[in-house]
Structure formats: C-alpha cells, structure tokens
Short mmCIF file of C-alpha atoms in Angstrom, two decimals:
data_model
loop_
_atom_site.label_atom_id
_atom_site.label_comp_id
_atom_site.label_asym_id
_atom_site.label_seq_id
_atom_site.Cartn_x
_atom_site.Cartn_y
_atom_site.Cartn_z
CA MET A 1 -60.12 83.29 14.97
CA ILE A 2 -61.28 86.23 16.33
CA ALA A 3 -60.45 90.34 15.55
CA LEU A 4 -57.73 91.13 17.23
CA THR A 5 -55.54 94.39 17.11
CA LEU A 6 -52.37 93.92 16.25
CA ALA A 7 -51.27 95.03 19.75
CA GLU A 8 -53.59 92.64 20.80
CA ILE A 9 -51.18 89.74 19.18
CA ALA A 10 -47.99 91.50 19.94
CA ALA A 11 -48.80 91.01 23.62
CA ALA A 12 -50.69 87.48 23.58
CA VAL A 13 -46.71 86.41 21.75
CA ASN A 14 -45.11 88.47 23.43
CA GLY A 15 -43.16 89.39 20.30
CA ARG A 16 -42.63 92.92 19.34
CA LEU A 17 -44.59 94.66 16.50
CA VAL A 18 -43.17 95.59 13.44
CA PRO A 19 -44.96 98.05 11.33
CA GLY A 20 -45.22 97.19 7.85
CA ASP A 21 -45.58 99.05 4.46
CA GLY A 22 -49.43 99.68 4.23
CA GLY A 23 -49.77 101.94 6.86
CA ALA A 24 -51.76 99.30 9.37
CA GLY A 25 -51.17 100.42 13.08
CA PRO A 26 -50.77 98.61 16.51
CA GLU A 27 -55.87 99.35 16.41
CA THR A 28 -55.74 97.44 12.25
CA LEU A 29 -57.45 94.43 13.30
CA ILE A 30 -56.78 91.15 12.51
CA ASP A 31 -59.28 87.72 12.22
CA GLY A 32 -57.42 85.04 9.56
CA GLU A 33 -56.82 82.17 10.16
CA SER A 34 -53.26 81.28 11.24
CA GLN A 35 -50.99 79.53 8.78
CA THR A 36 -47.17 77.10 8.93
CA ASP A 37 -47.03 76.70 5.28
CA SER A 38 -47.27 79.03 2.42
CA ARG A 39 -48.64 77.33 0.43
CA GLU A 40 -52.10 77.53 1.87
CA VAL A 41 -52.03 80.95 3.06
CA GLY A 42 -54.97 83.21 1.68
CA PRO A 43 -56.03 86.51 2.07
CA GLY A 44 -56.19 88.24 5.59
CA HIS A 45 -53.98 85.06 7.02
CA ILE A 46 -51.66 85.26 9.36
CA PHE A 47 -48.39 83.53 8.66
CA PHE A 48 -45.90 82.28 11.52
CA ALA A 49 -42.15 81.17 9.66
CA ARG A 50 -40.93 78.34 11.69
CA ARG A 51 -38.27 76.70 11.23
CA GLY A 52 -37.30 73.76 10.71
CA GLU A 53 -35.02 70.51 10.34
CA GLU A 54 -35.48 70.29 6.78
CA THR A 55 -36.10 74.27 6.10
CA ASP A 56 -36.84 77.36 7.09
CA GLY A 57 -40.38 79.47 6.90
CA HIS A 58 -38.49 82.90 6.88
CA ARG A 59 -38.04 82.07 3.32
CA TYR A 60 -40.81 82.17 2.17
CA ALA A 61 -42.51 85.16 4.42
CA ALA A 62 -42.76 86.46 0.56
CA ARG A 63 -44.65 84.23 -1.08
CA ALA A 64 -47.14 84.25 2.15
CA VAL A 65 -47.41 87.89 1.17
CA ASP A 66 -47.48 87.97 -2.79
CA ALA A 67 -50.92 85.31 -1.58
CA GLY A 68 -52.48 88.09 1.00
CA ALA A 69 -51.37 87.22 4.33
CA ALA A 70 -51.80 90.39 6.38
CA LEU A 71 -49.18 89.57 9.42
CA LEU A 72 -46.04 87.46 9.72
CA VAL A 73 -44.66 86.62 12.80
CA VAL A 74 -41.09 85.53 13.16
CA GLU A 75 -37.89 85.21 14.57
CA HIS A 76 -35.81 87.56 13.29
CA GLU A 77 -37.59 91.33 10.65
CA VAL A 78 -38.19 90.17 7.36
CA ASP A 79 -38.40 92.08 4.07
CA SER A 80 -42.26 93.36 4.39
CA ARG A 81 -44.04 95.33 3.03
CA VAL A 82 -46.95 94.05 5.59
CA PRO A 83 -46.34 93.89 8.99
CA GLN A 84 -44.74 91.37 11.15
CA ILE A 85 -43.56 90.18 14.54
CA VAL A 86 -40.76 89.34 16.39
CA VAL A 87 -41.11 86.70 18.97
CA ALA A 88 -38.83 84.29 19.80
CA ASP A 89 -39.99 81.58 18.89
CA SER A 90 -42.80 81.11 16.23
CA THR A 91 -43.56 77.74 17.22
CA ASP A 92 -44.57 78.57 20.87
CA ALA A 93 -46.08 82.90 20.38
CA LEU A 94 -48.02 79.81 17.46
CA GLY A 95 -49.88 77.99 20.95
CA ALA A 96 -49.69 81.24 22.90
CA LEU A 97 -52.55 83.06 20.45
CA ALA A 98 -54.07 80.01 19.74
CA THR A 99 -53.96 80.11 23.95
CA GLU A 100 -55.62 83.77 24.42
CA VAL A 101 -57.94 83.13 21.79
CA VAL A 102 -59.94 79.72 23.34
CA ARG A 103 -59.77 82.19 26.64
CA ARG A 104 -61.63 84.98 25.27
CA ILE A 105 -64.20 83.40 23.90
CA ARG A 106 -65.39 80.18 26.86
CA GLU A 107 -65.03 83.36 28.88
CA ALA A 108 -67.25 85.26 26.59
CA GLY A 109 -69.83 82.26 25.53
CA ASP A 110 -71.13 79.02 25.83
CA LEU A 111 -67.69 76.58 23.93
CA THR A 112 -67.65 73.28 24.76
CA ILE A 113 -63.84 71.29 24.80
CA VAL A 114 -63.52 67.69 23.46
CA GLY A 115 -59.59 66.35 23.87
CA ILE A 116 -58.93 63.33 22.31
CA THR A 117 -56.13 61.04 22.25
CA GLY A 118 -54.55 57.45 22.33
CA SER A 119 -52.29 55.43 20.47
CA ASN A 120 -54.81 54.21 17.96
CA GLY A 121 -58.98 55.53 16.97
CA LYS A 122 -58.12 59.16 17.63
CA THR A 123 -59.01 60.28 13.95
CA THR A 124 -61.95 57.59 13.21
CA THR A 125 -63.19 59.37 17.05
CA LYS A 126 -62.53 62.45 15.83
CA ASN A 127 -64.77 62.49 13.04
CA LEU A 128 -67.62 60.82 14.82
CA VAL A 129 -67.68 62.69 17.30
CA ALA A 130 -67.70 66.18 15.56
CA ALA A 131 -70.66 64.65 13.77
CA MET A 132 -72.44 64.36 17.06
CA ALA A 133 -71.44 68.46 17.77
CA GLU A 134 -72.33 69.47 14.90
CA ARG A 135 -76.05 68.30 16.21
CA THR A 136 -76.13 70.89 18.49
CA GLY A 137 -74.31 73.43 16.77
CA PRO A 138 -71.37 75.41 14.83
CA THR A 139 -68.35 72.76 15.51
CA VAL A 140 -64.43 72.89 15.20
CA ALA A 141 -62.93 69.37 14.02
CA SER A 142 -58.50 68.85 13.09
CA ALA A 143 -58.28 68.59 10.20
CA LYS A 144 -57.05 65.30 8.98
CA SER A 145 -54.40 64.42 12.24
CA PHE A 146 -53.86 67.45 12.91
CA ASN A 147 -52.69 67.15 16.78
CA ASN A 148 -49.11 68.02 17.24
CA GLU A 149 -48.01 71.71 18.67
CA VAL A 150 -48.28 72.69 15.53
CA GLY A 151 -51.83 71.16 14.30
CA GLY A 152 -53.20 71.15 17.33
CA PRO A 153 -53.72 75.53 17.44
CA VAL A 154 -53.38 76.11 13.76
CA THR A 155 -57.35 74.33 14.45
CA MET A 156 -58.15 76.29 17.76
CA LEU A 157 -57.45 79.66 15.90
CA ARG A 158 -59.99 78.87 13.86
CA VAL A 159 -62.48 79.12 17.01
CA ALA A 160 -65.31 81.79 16.78
CA PRO A 161 -67.33 83.44 18.91
CA ASP A 162 -70.16 81.35 17.99
CA THR A 163 -68.66 78.15 17.73
CA ARG A 164 -70.72 75.01 19.88
CA THR A 165 -68.28 72.86 20.30
CA LEU A 166 -64.02 72.59 19.64
CA ILE A 167 -63.27 68.84 19.55
CA ALA A 168 -58.94 68.49 19.56
CA GLU A 169 -57.67 65.81 18.89
CA MET A 170 -54.07 65.99 20.96
CA GLY A 171 -51.05 63.36 19.68
CA ALA A 172 -47.79 63.22 21.06
CA SER A 173 -44.02 61.95 20.72
CA ALA A 174 -43.03 63.01 23.91
CA GLU A 175 -43.80 63.51 27.16
CA GLY A 176 -45.01 66.47 28.62
CA GLU A 177 -46.90 67.62 24.94
CA ILE A 178 -50.35 66.11 25.59
CA ALA A 179 -49.49 68.59 28.48
CA ARG A 180 -49.37 71.72 26.92
CA LEU A 181 -52.10 71.19 24.76
CA THR A 182 -54.26 70.49 26.68
CA ALA A 183 -52.58 74.41 28.81
CA MET A 184 -53.96 75.82 25.42
CA ALA A 185 -56.94 74.47 25.16
CA PRO A 186 -58.38 73.40 29.23
CA PRO A 187 -60.59 69.96 28.03
CA HIS A 188 -63.55 69.91 30.10
CA ILE A 189 -64.18 66.21 27.91
CA GLY A 190 -61.01 64.80 28.00
CA VAL A 191 -61.31 61.12 25.45
CA VAL A 192 -58.59 58.70 26.26
CA LEU A 193 -59.13 55.41 23.67
CA THR A 194 -55.98 53.56 24.41
CA VAL A 195 -52.58 52.91 25.38
CA GLY A 196 -50.53 50.66 23.35
CA LEU A 197 -47.42 50.27 20.97
CA ALA A 198 -48.26 53.44 18.42
CA HIS A 199 -44.79 55.76 18.98
CA ALA A 200 -43.52 53.38 21.72
CA GLY A 201 -40.01 53.73 20.45
CA GLU A 202 -40.53 57.86 20.44
CA PHE A 203 -41.33 57.08 24.30
CA GLY A 204 -38.63 54.44 24.43
CA GLY A 205 -41.80 52.27 26.61
CA ILE A 206 -44.66 51.63 27.31
CA GLU A 207 -45.04 53.17 31.17
CA THR A 208 -43.86 56.38 29.48
CA THR A 209 -46.55 56.01 26.62
CA PHE A 210 -48.36 55.61 29.48
CA ARG A 211 -47.63 58.84 31.30
CA THR A 212 -48.68 60.33 28.13
CA LYS A 213 -51.48 59.91 27.72
CA SER A 214 -52.76 60.19 30.94
CA GLU A 215 -51.47 63.27 31.39
CA MET A 216 -55.14 64.10 29.28
CA VAL A 217 -56.94 62.53 32.26
CA ARG A 218 -54.72 64.14 34.99
CA ASP A 219 -55.36 68.07 34.83
CA LEU A 220 -58.51 67.61 34.25
CA PRO A 221 -60.76 69.34 37.06
CA ALA A 222 -63.69 68.36 39.35
CA SER A 223 -66.69 69.84 37.48
CA ALA A 224 -64.83 67.60 34.17
CA ILE A 225 -65.72 64.27 33.04
CA ALA A 226 -63.47 61.62 31.40
CA VAL A 227 -64.05 59.33 28.61
CA LEU A 228 -62.03 56.22 29.76
CA ASN A 229 -62.15 52.55 27.58
CA ARG A 230 -62.72 49.98 30.07
CA ASP A 231 -61.42 47.41 28.38
CA ASP A 232 -58.33 48.74 28.36
CA PRO A 233 -56.06 48.06 31.85
CA ARG A 234 -54.05 50.88 31.55
CA VAL A 235 -56.28 53.32 30.45
CA ALA A 236 -58.55 51.91 33.00
CA GLN A 237 -57.00 52.97 35.94
CA MET A 238 -56.10 57.03 34.78
CA ALA A 239 -59.61 56.72 36.43
CA GLU A 240 -57.91 56.52 40.64
CA LEU A 241 -55.50 60.26 38.11
CA THR A 242 -58.83 62.25 37.78
CA ARG A 243 -60.94 63.99 39.63
CA ALA A 244 -63.41 64.54 36.92
CA GLN A 245 -66.46 62.26 36.47
CA VAL A 246 -65.62 59.34 34.67
CA HIS A 247 -68.04 57.78 31.63
CA TRP A 248 -66.54 54.05 30.93
CA PHE A 249 -67.35 52.51 27.09
CA GLY A 250 -66.79 49.74 25.81
CA LEU A 251 -67.51 45.60 25.19
CA GLY A 252 -68.20 45.02 29.50
CA SER A 253 -70.97 45.00 31.95
CA GLU A 254 -69.40 47.66 33.87
CA ALA A 255 -68.86 50.37 30.92
CA ASP A 256 -71.95 53.38 30.53
CA VAL A 257 -71.47 53.09 26.63
CA ARG A 258 -71.06 49.42 25.95
CA ALA A 259 -72.04 47.95 22.13
CA THR A 260 -72.86 43.65 22.39
CA ASP A 261 -73.80 40.58 19.26
CA VAL A 262 -70.79 42.07 17.24
CA ASP A 263 -70.93 41.51 14.41
CA THR A 264 -67.88 42.28 11.33
CA SER A 265 -69.23 41.80 7.99
CA ALA A 266 -67.80 43.34 4.19
CA ASP A 267 -70.38 45.66 4.77
CA GLY A 268 -68.72 46.80 7.66
CA THR A 269 -69.68 45.97 12.30
CA ARG A 270 -73.24 45.63 13.28
CA PHE A 271 -73.92 45.48 17.65
CA VAL A 272 -75.85 46.60 20.17
CA ILE A 273 -75.74 49.14 21.94
CA HIS A 274 -76.89 49.91 25.40
CA ALA A 275 -76.43 53.29 26.99
CA ASP A 276 -78.88 54.88 30.41
CA GLY A 277 -80.47 51.65 30.64
CA ALA A 278 -81.70 51.89 26.72
CA SER A 279 -80.35 49.00 24.24
CA LEU A 280 -80.33 50.06 20.17
CA PRO A 281 -79.33 48.42 16.96
CA VAL A 282 -76.35 49.90 15.35
CA HIS A 283 -74.76 49.91 11.62
CA PHE A 284 -71.92 50.35 11.56
CA ARG A 285 -70.31 50.96 8.05
CA VAL A 286 -66.69 51.79 8.36
CA LEU A 287 -64.98 48.20 7.88
CA GLY A 288 -63.49 46.27 11.15
CA GLU A 289 -64.37 45.44 14.55
CA HIS A 290 -61.94 47.38 15.78
CA HIS A 291 -63.94 51.12 14.92
CA VAL A 292 -66.73 49.41 17.31
CA MET A 293 -64.51 51.79 20.62
CA ASN A 294 -63.87 54.50 18.30
CA ALA A 295 -67.86 54.53 17.67
CA LEU A 296 -68.76 53.50 21.90
CA ALA A 297 -66.38 56.43 23.08
CA ALA A 298 -67.46 58.83 20.12
CA ALA A 299 -71.23 57.44 22.02
CA ALA A 300 -69.83 58.01 25.01
CA VAL A 301 -68.77 62.00 24.39
CA GLY A 302 -72.68 62.15 22.54
CA ARG A 303 -73.73 61.55 25.87
CA ALA A 304 -72.17 64.24 27.73
CA LEU A 305 -72.66 66.76 25.54
CA GLY A 306 -76.83 65.58 26.40
CA ILE A 307 -76.94 64.11 22.09
CA PRO A 308 -79.82 61.07 22.30
CA LEU A 309 -79.37 58.30 21.83
CA ALA A 310 -81.00 57.37 18.85
CA GLU A 311 -79.42 60.37 16.99
CA ILE A 312 -76.35 58.89 18.20
CA VAL A 313 -77.02 56.45 17.27
CA GLU A 314 -78.08 57.68 13.09
CA THR A 315 -75.05 60.02 13.17
CA LEU A 316 -73.17 56.55 13.16
CA GLU A 317 -74.65 55.18 10.96
CA SER A 318 -73.86 57.61 8.24
CA ALA A 319 -70.39 57.54 8.95
CA THR A 320 -68.82 54.92 5.62
CA LEU A 321 -65.47 55.78 6.62
CA ALA A 322 -62.84 56.76 9.42
CA ALA A 323 -60.68 58.92 7.85
CA PRO A 324 -58.81 58.97 4.02
CA GLY A 325 -56.59 56.07 3.80
CA ARG A 326 -57.79 53.99 6.96
CA MET A 327 -60.27 51.16 5.86
CA GLU A 328 -61.57 52.53 2.70
CA VAL A 329 -62.86 50.09 0.66
CA LEU A 330 -62.09 50.56 -3.27
CA GLY A 331 -61.47 47.76 -6.58
CA GLY A 332 -63.92 46.09 -7.09
CA ARG A 333 -63.80 44.78 -10.30
CA ASP A 334 -63.86 40.76 -10.81
CA GLY A 335 -65.12 41.51 -7.09
CA VAL A 336 -61.37 42.12 -5.92
CA THR A 337 -61.96 44.18 -2.96
CA ILE A 338 -58.78 46.89 -2.05
CA ILE A 339 -58.60 47.33 1.82
CA ASN A 340 -55.99 50.57 1.95
CA ASP A 341 -55.84 50.92 5.68
CA ALA A 342 -51.75 52.54 4.83
CA TYR A 343 -51.99 55.46 5.71
CA ASN A 344 -50.63 54.79 10.15
CA ALA A 345 -50.18 51.34 11.67
CA SER A 346 -49.40 49.89 15.26
CA PRO A 347 -49.13 46.75 17.19
CA ASP A 348 -52.42 47.32 17.37
CA SER A 349 -54.46 48.57 14.32
CA MET A 350 -52.13 45.58 12.41
CA SER A 351 -53.09 42.82 13.84
CA ALA A 352 -57.14 44.33 14.05
CA ALA A 353 -56.73 45.67 10.62
CA LEU A 354 -55.55 41.23 9.56
CA ARG A 355 -57.82 39.83 11.93
CA THR A 356 -60.66 42.12 9.86
CA LEU A 357 -59.48 40.72 6.58
CA ALA A 358 -59.94 36.98 8.06
CA GLN A 359 -63.03 38.36 9.34
CA ILE A 360 -64.62 39.17 5.81
CA ARG A 361 -62.86 37.37 2.46
CA ARG A 362 -65.55 35.65 0.65
CA PRO A 363 -65.65 31.79 0.36
CA ALA A 364 -64.80 31.93 -3.12
CA GLY A 365 -61.82 34.51 -2.67
CA ARG A 366 -58.56 34.72 -1.03
CA SER A 367 -57.33 37.19 1.75
CA VAL A 368 -54.50 38.62 0.91
CA ALA A 369 -52.57 40.70 3.14
CA VAL A 370 -49.90 44.15 1.71
CA LEU A 371 -47.87 45.08 4.77
CA GLY A 372 -44.96 47.28 5.45
CA ALA A 373 -43.00 49.10 8.09
CA MET A 374 -45.15 49.85 11.35
CA SER A 375 -42.36 52.83 12.21
CA GLU A 376 -41.87 54.56 15.13
CA LEU A 377 -41.19 51.84 18.30
CA GLY A 378 -37.57 51.64 18.61
CA GLU A 379 -36.51 48.34 20.50
CA TYR A 380 -39.84 46.88 19.92
CA SER A 381 -39.84 47.11 16.28
CA ILE A 382 -37.81 43.35 14.89
CA GLU A 383 -40.74 40.89 17.94
CA GLU A 384 -43.56 43.29 17.30
CA HIS A 385 -42.82 42.88 13.01
CA ARG A 386 -41.93 38.66 13.77
CA ARG A 387 -45.27 38.78 16.07
CA VAL A 388 -47.45 39.99 13.00
CA GLY A 389 -46.58 37.77 10.54
CA LEU A 390 -47.10 34.94 12.40
CA GLN A 391 -50.14 36.12 13.78
CA ALA A 392 -51.37 36.57 9.43
CA VAL A 393 -49.75 32.50 9.23
CA ARG A 394 -51.86 31.95 12.47
CA LEU A 395 -55.04 33.61 11.38
CA ARG A 396 -54.56 31.45 7.72
CA ILE A 397 -54.06 34.18 5.61
CA SER A 398 -54.00 32.98 2.47
CA GLU A 399 -51.25 35.33 1.13
CA LEU A 400 -48.24 37.34 2.57
CA VAL A 401 -46.78 40.39 0.38
CA VAL A 402 -44.43 42.06 1.95
CA VAL A 403 -43.23 45.54 1.19
CA GLY A 404 -39.47 47.27 1.96
CA ALA A 405 -37.30 46.34 3.63
CA GLU A 406 -37.93 47.71 7.52
CA ALA A 407 -40.29 45.05 7.27
CA ARG A 408 -39.15 42.30 6.10
CA GLN A 409 -39.23 40.37 8.81
CA LEU A 410 -42.11 39.78 8.98
CA HIS A 411 -41.98 37.80 5.53
CA ILE A 412 -39.29 36.11 7.77
CA SER A 413 -41.16 35.10 10.25
CA ALA A 414 -44.01 34.30 7.80
CA ILE A 415 -42.23 31.44 6.05
CA ASN A 416 -41.08 29.94 9.72
CA GLU A 417 -43.74 28.49 10.01
CA GLY A 418 -43.84 25.41 8.51
CA ALA A 419 -47.67 25.06 9.55
CA TRP A 420 -48.90 27.74 7.01
CA ASP A 421 -50.17 26.15 3.92
CA GLY A 422 -49.76 29.99 2.96
CA GLU A 423 -47.58 32.37 0.79
CA SER A 424 -44.82 34.84 1.30
CA THR A 425 -43.08 37.00 -0.97
CA PHE A 426 -40.79 40.09 -0.55
CA PHE A 427 -40.56 43.18 -2.79
CA PRO A 428 -38.14 45.65 -2.52
CA THR A 429 -39.87 48.63 -4.03
CA GLN A 430 -43.60 49.17 -3.88
CA ASP A 431 -43.86 49.56 -7.91
CA GLU A 432 -41.93 45.57 -7.69
CA ALA A 433 -45.10 44.31 -5.36
CA PHE A 434 -47.30 46.03 -7.65
CA ALA A 435 -46.59 44.18 -10.68
CA TYR A 436 -47.06 41.09 -8.62
CA LEU A 437 -50.38 41.31 -7.63
CA THR A 438 -52.59 42.77 -11.20
CA GLU A 439 -50.76 40.08 -12.12
CA THR A 440 -51.54 37.80 -9.43
CA LEU A 441 -54.60 38.36 -7.89
CA ARG A 442 -58.12 36.40 -8.69
CA ALA A 443 -61.54 37.42 -8.75
CA ASP A 444 -63.23 38.26 -5.13
CA ASP A 445 -59.60 38.17 -3.70
CA THR A 446 -60.36 40.86 -0.51
CA VAL A 447 -56.90 42.47 -0.69
CA LEU A 448 -55.32 44.13 3.14
CA VAL A 449 -52.77 47.24 1.83
CA LYS A 450 -52.06 48.32 5.87
CA SER A 451 -48.31 49.83 6.68
CA SER A 452 -47.03 53.34 8.76
CA ASN A 453 -47.51 56.87 6.64
CA ALA A 454 -43.95 56.46 6.35
CA ALA A 455 -43.95 53.36 4.24
CA GLY A 456 -45.69 55.75 2.29
CA LEU A 457 -48.63 51.92 0.22
CA GLN A 458 -50.28 54.86 1.27
CA ARG A 459 -50.43 55.13 -2.51
CA LEU A 460 -50.03 51.19 -3.55
CA GLY A 461 -53.11 51.01 -2.20
CA ASP A 462 -54.99 53.65 -4.81
CA ARG A 463 -53.17 52.45 -7.74
CA LEU A 464 -54.44 49.04 -6.97
CA GLY A 465 -57.97 50.41 -5.66
CA GLU A 466 -57.65 52.28 -9.27
CA ALA A 467 -55.96 49.35 -11.34
CA TYR A 468 -59.44 47.03 -9.52
CA ALA A 469 -62.20 50.20 -10.00
#
C-alpha cells in the first residue's frame, strides 16, 4: 500500500484513532498490506477485525499484533499495544481505504484499471490479462478468486505509485455488489464474460443476474471501454446500457476479436485469432474449448492496452493452466488422465467440461465423469442437475460417478435414460468414490472430476492425480 499517516487512514475510514503503547502518533506512516485473516498478517500490516457468521476477527487481534501488525481496524476497542482505529463497520472501512488509495494513485500516476465480471471464466481471464499487462509495466491482480467485498479491496490496496495496471476480478452474490466494487476502483476497461445460472439461487433468477452483471458497464464513462461477449445474448444487450466504447469478442464475424478453426484435443485448443485485420494461429494449452472465449476476452483487453497481437498470442501460448483446480491435468500412469476441474461449477461450466471430456477421450480408453453438486442454484437446482445427467448420456460418456447426496439427481437422471450403453454409480462420500475408482479405472481412461467448491471434490481429484502419477 502507499504510505499514509495514521491520521490520513482514520480520516479515510471515518474512524477514531486510539494510540498504542509504542509512541506512534497521528503522523506515523503505515504502508503495509491489509489483511482480514490473522494468519496472513506480517510485519507492518494492517489487520481489519471483521465480524463473520461463524467467528469474530476481534478475537484474533492479539495474534495479529504478535505477527507484526502495525495497525488494527476494529469495531470496538481491544487491548492492544499498537494503534487502533475504531469504526462502525470494518468491512466498510476496508472498502473506504481502498477507495482512497486508488483515488490517490489514479490522480498521481498513470494507472489503468481493468474490471472483470461474468458468471463463468473470471479467474481464468484475469490471469491471462495479468500476464499481458505485465508486459507494459508493474501489475496488480486479484489473488486466487479475491472478487468480493473483502477480496476486492484487499487487492486494490496492493497498488503502489509505480503500478501501471490494476486488474480487479469482481464477483457478486446480490445486486449492488459489483457497483460497490466499481465505485472503489472505477474501471477504464470493463469486461463482461457471460450471464448464466451460476449463483442464480442467490440472485433470485437470471434477470437479476443480468442486472447485477451489467453494473460493470452501466457507470462507465464515454472515455472507457466495455469489452463484451458478442456470442452471449444477454451480455450483448449491455451495449445498450453503457456510454463506453464497445469492443466485442466472440466466434462470430461481428466480433472485433474473434476465433476461427477451433480444434480441441488433449493438449489444448488450436485456433486462429483475428483482430485489426491481422490473423495468427494460436496453440492455447489451457484444456477445454470453452476457455477460448476467455482467451478472446483477454486478447480484447490486451488490444485495448495497446499490446501488439503477436505479443498477445505469445502470452496465450505461454499459459498452461487456467488456475489451480480448473481443468488441471494430472495422472499419466498407464495412460490414465485425471482432469481436476472441481474448484467451481455452474450449469454452463459443467456442460463445457463434459463436452471437453467427450472430445479428448482416447480411442482405446473410456470417458469417466466424476461429478458432484453445483451450488447456489436455488429453485433451478433439481432441473439443472437433471439436465447435466441427460447431457452425460447424450455425449455418450462411458461412466458417470456421482458423489454426494446433493448431486444424486444427476445419477437418477442418467439411469432413467434407457438408450444409454454407459453406466452410473452413486456414492455418498468421496472415500467410497475414491476406492471404487482406483479399483475400476483402466489403462487410457480419461477422468473428469467436476463440482462446485462447496462439494469438496477438488481433493478427490488431487488424490486420483497422486494415485495415477
């Protein structure tokens, strides 16, 4: 973080400064990272003590101080030897400090802010954009999937005076949350990838999802750029809602950045990228045809940042993994390939992963889909799990292994399809599924492990990868 005095921080968060025992005064400078987890605190950091549903960060304030915290932001005074700022709400204070820091950097330097949202693909696209932006100068990007009211400002507070690009992944579980994040760090380039059923249960329906995702571009000024998915009808509608210049990406001829000749195999996807009258072949080693759209979105941002198409292609070709737990290729013994894609799942990403499994199966082996529940679908849950089961049948997946009671509808849907020559097996627990799979997998089998993070199948994918390493 840029250096601010204790007085400046207190003013930014509308808090009351309480001096500590070490002689720090209002003019003492603080420039450490901001943390909400005491286990992540290091020397000079700021610890924001938040109240959560299951715990209270104030209980860990002493641990944060012992780890080296130079400042506490709290909702009530705690016994501490370091300064503390008392605020009404620590989460709001975190956002307020991020807003002030970003404002100062924007006014003093040459900072470009890229905001990325969508029902699927945010983290993959963010990682690709970050790799491109690093070609132009120091870059700050969200760690992992830090995209909410906490992770967003924590990322923003990492900007420094020499930061050239800030890439903020912006997620939401309710209306207004993306607008809140964009107010903290107003994007110069706003990207919307998809509008799908991910989190639809929390949002209350697809139309609410549309309104929420469109918050990314509604408030962009005319000088900004909206990077929109031309192939997603709902995202395409957002062109009518923004004053910004619209740059399209997609597979169709109307896109400014598009792909043709898409060919998916076990070593990634090959396609030809077209932009600004130029065309170049790409070997994108991130597994799954659906990631081509993320690559195109990132390329559109790279183009807006002024990066030549040849350098954009170099960046895409250097990427080998979307993110840990996303289409991660493991295994290899006896030709058994494990694809661990269990970090997250929505109906759209589940469908895309199953298509990839069907496309890359070795002729001598089987396709095995190990599937868990898709979370946060609300009233759509039963129907969408049923639909995925039907798709597995129609794609002629050799075997379906369903794990966990919340995913049982997948199993029921598949076994009710009499024309299928494959089979489906249900297991209540991961341990049972692991034991079954290690006994029954054959040479050259290709195995997809896919679920929402809450279902916990990422660990199952890792165990299978280790077993067949």
